[in-house]
PDB file of C-alpha atoms in Angstrom:
ATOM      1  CA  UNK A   1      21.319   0.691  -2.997  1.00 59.00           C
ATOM      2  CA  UNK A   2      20.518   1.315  -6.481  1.00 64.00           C
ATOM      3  CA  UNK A   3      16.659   2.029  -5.715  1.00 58.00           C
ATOM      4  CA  UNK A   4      18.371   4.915  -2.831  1.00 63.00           C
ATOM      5  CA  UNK A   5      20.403   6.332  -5.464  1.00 67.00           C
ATOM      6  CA  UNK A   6      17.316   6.606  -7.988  1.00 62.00           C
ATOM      7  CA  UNK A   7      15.310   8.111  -5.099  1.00 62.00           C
ATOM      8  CA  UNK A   8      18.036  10.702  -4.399  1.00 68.00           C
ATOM      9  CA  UNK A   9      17.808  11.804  -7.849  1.00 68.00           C
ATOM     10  CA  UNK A  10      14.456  11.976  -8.043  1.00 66.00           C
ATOM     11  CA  UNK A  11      13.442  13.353  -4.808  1.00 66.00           C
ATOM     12  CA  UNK A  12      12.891  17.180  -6.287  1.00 67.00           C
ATOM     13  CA  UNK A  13       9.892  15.658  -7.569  1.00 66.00           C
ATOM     14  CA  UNK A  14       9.001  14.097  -4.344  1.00 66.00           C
ATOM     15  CA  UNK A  15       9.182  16.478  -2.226  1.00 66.00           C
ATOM     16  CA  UNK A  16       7.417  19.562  -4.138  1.00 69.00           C
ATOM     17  CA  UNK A  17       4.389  17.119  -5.661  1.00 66.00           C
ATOM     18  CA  UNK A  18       1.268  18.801  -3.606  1.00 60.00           C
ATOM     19  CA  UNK A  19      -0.374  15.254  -4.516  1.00 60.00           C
ATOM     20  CA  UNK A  20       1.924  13.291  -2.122  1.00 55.00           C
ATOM     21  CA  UNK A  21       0.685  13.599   1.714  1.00 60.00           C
ATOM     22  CA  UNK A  22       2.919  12.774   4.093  1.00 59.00           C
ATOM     23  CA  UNK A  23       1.607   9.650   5.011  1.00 57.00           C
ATOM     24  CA  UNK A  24       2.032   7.845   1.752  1.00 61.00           C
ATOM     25  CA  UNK A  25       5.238  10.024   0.245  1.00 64.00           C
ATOM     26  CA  UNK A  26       7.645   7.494   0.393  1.00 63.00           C
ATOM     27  CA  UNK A  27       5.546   4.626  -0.958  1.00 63.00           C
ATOM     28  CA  UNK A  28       4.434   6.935  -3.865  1.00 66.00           C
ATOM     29  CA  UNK A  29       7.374   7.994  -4.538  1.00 66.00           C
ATOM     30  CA  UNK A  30       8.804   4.487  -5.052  1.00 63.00           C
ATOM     31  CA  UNK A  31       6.393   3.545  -7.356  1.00 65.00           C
ATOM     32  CA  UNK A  32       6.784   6.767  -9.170  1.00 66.00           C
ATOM     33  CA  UNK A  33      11.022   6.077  -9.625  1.00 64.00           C
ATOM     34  CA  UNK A  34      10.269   2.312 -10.851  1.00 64.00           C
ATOM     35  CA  UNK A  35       7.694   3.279 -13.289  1.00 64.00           C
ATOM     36  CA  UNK A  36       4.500   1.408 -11.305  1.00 55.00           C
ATOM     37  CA  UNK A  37       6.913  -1.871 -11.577  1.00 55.00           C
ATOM     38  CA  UNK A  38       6.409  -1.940  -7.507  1.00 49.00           C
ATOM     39  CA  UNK A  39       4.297  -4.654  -6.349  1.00 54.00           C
ATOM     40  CA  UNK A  40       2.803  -4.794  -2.587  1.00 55.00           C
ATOM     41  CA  UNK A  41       3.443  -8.433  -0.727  1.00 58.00           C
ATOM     42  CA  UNK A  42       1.835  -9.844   2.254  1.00 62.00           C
ATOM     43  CA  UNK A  43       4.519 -12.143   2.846  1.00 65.00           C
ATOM     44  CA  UNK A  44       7.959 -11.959   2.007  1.00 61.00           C
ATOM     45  CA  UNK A  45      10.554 -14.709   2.925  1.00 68.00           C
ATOM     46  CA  UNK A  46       8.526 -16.379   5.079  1.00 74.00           C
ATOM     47  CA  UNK A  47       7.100 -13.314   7.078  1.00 67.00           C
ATOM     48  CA  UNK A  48       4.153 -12.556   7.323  1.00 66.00           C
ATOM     49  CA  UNK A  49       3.307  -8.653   7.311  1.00 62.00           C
ATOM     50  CA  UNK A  50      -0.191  -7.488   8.297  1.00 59.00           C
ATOM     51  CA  UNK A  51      -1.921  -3.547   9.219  1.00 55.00           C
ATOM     52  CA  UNK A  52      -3.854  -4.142  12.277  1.00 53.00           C
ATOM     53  CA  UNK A  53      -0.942  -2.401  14.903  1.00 52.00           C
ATOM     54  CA  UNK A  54      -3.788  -1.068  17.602  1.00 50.00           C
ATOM     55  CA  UNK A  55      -4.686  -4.600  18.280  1.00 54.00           C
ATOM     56  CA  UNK A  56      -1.144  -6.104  18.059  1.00 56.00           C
ATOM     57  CA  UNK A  57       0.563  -6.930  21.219  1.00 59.00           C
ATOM     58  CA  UNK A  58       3.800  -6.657  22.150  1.00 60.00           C
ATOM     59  CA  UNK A  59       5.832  -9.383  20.906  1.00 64.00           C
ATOM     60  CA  UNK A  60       4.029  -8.841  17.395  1.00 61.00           C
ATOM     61  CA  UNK A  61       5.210  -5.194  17.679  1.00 61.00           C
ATOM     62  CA  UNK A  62       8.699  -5.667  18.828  1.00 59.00           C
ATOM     63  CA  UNK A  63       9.111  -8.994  16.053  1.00 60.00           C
ATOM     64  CA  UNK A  64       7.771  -6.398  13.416  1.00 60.00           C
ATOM     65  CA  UNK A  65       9.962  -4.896  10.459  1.00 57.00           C
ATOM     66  CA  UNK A  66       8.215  -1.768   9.684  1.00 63.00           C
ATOM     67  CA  UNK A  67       4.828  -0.360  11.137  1.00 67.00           C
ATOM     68  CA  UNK A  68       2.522   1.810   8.804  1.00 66.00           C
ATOM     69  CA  UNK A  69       1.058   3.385   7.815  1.00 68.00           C
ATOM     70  CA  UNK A  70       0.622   6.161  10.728  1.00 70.00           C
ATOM     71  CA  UNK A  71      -1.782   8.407   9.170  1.00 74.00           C
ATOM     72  CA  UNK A  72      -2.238  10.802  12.166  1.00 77.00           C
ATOM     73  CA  UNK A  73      -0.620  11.820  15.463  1.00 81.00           C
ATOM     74  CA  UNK A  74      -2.708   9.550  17.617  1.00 82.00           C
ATOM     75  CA  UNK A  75      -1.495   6.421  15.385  1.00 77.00           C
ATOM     76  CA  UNK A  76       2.089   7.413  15.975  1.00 77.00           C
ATOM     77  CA  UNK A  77       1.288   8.012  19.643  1.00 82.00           C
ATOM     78  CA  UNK A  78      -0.159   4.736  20.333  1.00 80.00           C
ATOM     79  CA  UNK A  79       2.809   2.672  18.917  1.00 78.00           C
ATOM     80  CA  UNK A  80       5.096   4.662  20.554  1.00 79.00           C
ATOM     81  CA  UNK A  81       3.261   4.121  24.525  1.00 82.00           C
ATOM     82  CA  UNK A  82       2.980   0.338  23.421  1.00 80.00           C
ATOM     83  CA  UNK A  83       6.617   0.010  22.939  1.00 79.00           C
ATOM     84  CA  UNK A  84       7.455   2.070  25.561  1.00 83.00           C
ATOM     85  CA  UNK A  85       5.515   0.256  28.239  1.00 85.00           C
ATOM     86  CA  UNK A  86       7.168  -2.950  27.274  1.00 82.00           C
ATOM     87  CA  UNK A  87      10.569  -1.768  27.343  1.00 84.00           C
ATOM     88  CA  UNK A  88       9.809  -0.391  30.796  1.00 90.00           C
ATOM     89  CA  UNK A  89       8.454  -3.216  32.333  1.00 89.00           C
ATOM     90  CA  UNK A  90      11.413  -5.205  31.162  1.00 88.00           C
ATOM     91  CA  UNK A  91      13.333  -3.187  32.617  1.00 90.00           C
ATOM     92  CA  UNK A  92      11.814  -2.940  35.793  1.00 90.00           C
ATOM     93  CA  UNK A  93      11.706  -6.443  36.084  1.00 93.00           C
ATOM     94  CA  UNK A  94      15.566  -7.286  35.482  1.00 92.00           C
ATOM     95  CA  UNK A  95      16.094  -4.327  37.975  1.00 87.00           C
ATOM     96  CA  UNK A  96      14.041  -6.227  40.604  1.00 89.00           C
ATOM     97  CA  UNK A  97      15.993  -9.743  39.235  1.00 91.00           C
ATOM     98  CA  UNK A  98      19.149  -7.936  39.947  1.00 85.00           C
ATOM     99  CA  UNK A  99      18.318  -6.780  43.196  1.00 82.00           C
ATOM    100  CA  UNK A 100      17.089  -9.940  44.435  1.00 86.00           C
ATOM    101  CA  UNK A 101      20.672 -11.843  43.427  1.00 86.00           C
ATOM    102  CA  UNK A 102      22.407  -8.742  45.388  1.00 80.00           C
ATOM    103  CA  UNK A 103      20.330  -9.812  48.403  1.00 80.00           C
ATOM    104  CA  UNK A 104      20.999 -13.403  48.079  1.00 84.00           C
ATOM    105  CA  UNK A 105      24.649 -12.183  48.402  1.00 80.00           C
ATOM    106  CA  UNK A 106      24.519 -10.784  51.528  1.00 78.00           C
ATOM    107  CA  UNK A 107      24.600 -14.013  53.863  1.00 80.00           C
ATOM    108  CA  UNK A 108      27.787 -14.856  52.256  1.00 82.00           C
ATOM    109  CA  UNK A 109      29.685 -11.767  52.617  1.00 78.00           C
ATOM    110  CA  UNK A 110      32.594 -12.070  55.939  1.00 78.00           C
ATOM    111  CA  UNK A 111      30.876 -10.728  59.314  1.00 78.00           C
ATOM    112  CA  UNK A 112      31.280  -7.391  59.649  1.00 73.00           C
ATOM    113  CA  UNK A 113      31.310  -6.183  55.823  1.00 72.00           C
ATOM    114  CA  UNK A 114      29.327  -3.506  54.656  1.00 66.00           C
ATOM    115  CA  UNK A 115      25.311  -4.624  53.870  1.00 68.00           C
ATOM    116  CA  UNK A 116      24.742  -4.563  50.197  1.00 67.00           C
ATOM    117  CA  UNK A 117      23.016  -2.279  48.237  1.00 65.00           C
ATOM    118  CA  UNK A 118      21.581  -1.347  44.867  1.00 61.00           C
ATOM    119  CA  UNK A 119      23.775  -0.055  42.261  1.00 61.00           C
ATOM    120  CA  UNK A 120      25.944  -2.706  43.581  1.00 60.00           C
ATOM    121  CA  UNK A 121      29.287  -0.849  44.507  1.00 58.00           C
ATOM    122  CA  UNK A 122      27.771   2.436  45.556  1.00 58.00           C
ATOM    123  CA  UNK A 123      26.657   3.893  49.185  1.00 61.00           C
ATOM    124  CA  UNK A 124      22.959   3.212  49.804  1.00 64.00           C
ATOM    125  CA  UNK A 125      21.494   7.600  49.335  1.00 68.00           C
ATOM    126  CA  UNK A 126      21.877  10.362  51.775  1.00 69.00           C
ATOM    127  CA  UNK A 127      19.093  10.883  54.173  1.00 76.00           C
ATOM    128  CA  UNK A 128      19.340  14.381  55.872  1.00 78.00           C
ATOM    129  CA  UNK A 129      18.918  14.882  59.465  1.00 85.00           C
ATOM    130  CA  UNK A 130      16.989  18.080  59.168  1.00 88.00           C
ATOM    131  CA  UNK A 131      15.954  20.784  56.607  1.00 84.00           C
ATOM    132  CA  UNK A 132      19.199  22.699  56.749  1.00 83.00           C
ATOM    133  CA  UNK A 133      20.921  19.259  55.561  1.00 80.00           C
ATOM    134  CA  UNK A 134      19.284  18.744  52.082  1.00 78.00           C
ATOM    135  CA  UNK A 135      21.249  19.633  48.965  1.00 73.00           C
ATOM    136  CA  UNK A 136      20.029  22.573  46.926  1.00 74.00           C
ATOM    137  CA  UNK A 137      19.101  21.936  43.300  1.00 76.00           C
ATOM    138  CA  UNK A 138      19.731  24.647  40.743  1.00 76.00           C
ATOM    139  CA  UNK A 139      17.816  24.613  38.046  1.00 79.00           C
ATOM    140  CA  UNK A 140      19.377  25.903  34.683  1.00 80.00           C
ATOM    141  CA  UNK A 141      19.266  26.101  30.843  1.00 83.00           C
ATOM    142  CA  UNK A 142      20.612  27.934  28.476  1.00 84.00           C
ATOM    143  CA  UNK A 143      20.780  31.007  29.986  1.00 83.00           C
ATOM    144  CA  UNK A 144      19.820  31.492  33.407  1.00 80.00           C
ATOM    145  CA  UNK A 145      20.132  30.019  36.966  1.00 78.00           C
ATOM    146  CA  UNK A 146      16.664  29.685  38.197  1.00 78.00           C
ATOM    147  CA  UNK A 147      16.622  29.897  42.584  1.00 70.00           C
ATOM    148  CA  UNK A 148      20.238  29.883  43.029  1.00 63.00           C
ATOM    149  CA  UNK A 149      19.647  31.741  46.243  1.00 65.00           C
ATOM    150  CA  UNK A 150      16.808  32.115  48.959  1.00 66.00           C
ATOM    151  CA  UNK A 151      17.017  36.601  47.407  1.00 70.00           C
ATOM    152  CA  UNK A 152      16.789  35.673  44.124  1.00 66.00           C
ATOM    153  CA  UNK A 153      15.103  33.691  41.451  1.00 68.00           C
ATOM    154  CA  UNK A 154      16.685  33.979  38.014  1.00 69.00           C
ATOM    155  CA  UNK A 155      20.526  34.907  37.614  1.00 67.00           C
ATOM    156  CA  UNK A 156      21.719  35.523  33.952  1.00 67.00           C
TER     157      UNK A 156
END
């Protein structure tokens, strides 16, 4: 707390320094607010903390603190697709988990019940019976309706 409240005093000087990139502002800027008093660790409380992120896997990268430095665009990039892709295929597979329990249910529902489906609790989707039968989408922002009808293709 009192390191943040140093830093907000002194962050004029952090911020307008032309010396500072962006890559190593805030570490500089520590060191400039305690005097050169702060000292770099490789391991701190029994973790160990190391700078080779391209080659880390996932657990490494999801069991990490901080990740840095990300000197360019690509850096940032890379991390952010790693983490990404592991999040996703989590998810995917306790989707596909899920679904297989739902159809476990389904010989023990009473004859004559509805057949499961995924989201549990909704309808299984719409399927139209011809052309004429599929819902329109209307595609919007902030100010216009793009193809709201078959004459035009922008409404304000």
């Amino acid at each position: 707390r009192r390191l943040i409240q140093k830093l907000s005093m002194k962050v004029d000087y952090c911020l307008t320094n032309p010396i500072l990139s962006a890559s190593n502002i805030l570490s500089k800027c520590f060191r400039y607010i305690l005097n050169g008093k702060l000292t770099c660790e490789a391991t701190v409380q029994n973790l160990q903390y190391t700078s080779s992120f391209p080659n880390s896997t996932n657990e490494e990268l999801s069991s990490s603190i901080t990740i840095g430095p990300l000197n360019s665009d690509v850096d940032f990039q890379t991390i952010h697709s790693k983490i990404s892709k592991s999040r996703l295929v989590a998810i995917n597979s306790n989707i596909i988990n899920l679904q297989s329990k739902i159809h476990l249910l389904q010989p023990k529902l009473p004859p004559g019940s509805l057949k499961t489906s995924w989201p549990l609790g909704l309808p299984s989707g719409f399927v139209p019976k011809t052309r004429f039968d599929v819902l329109r989408w209307t595609y919007f922002d902030n100010k216009n309706l793009y193809a709201k009808s078959d004459q035009s293709t922008v409404e304000k």
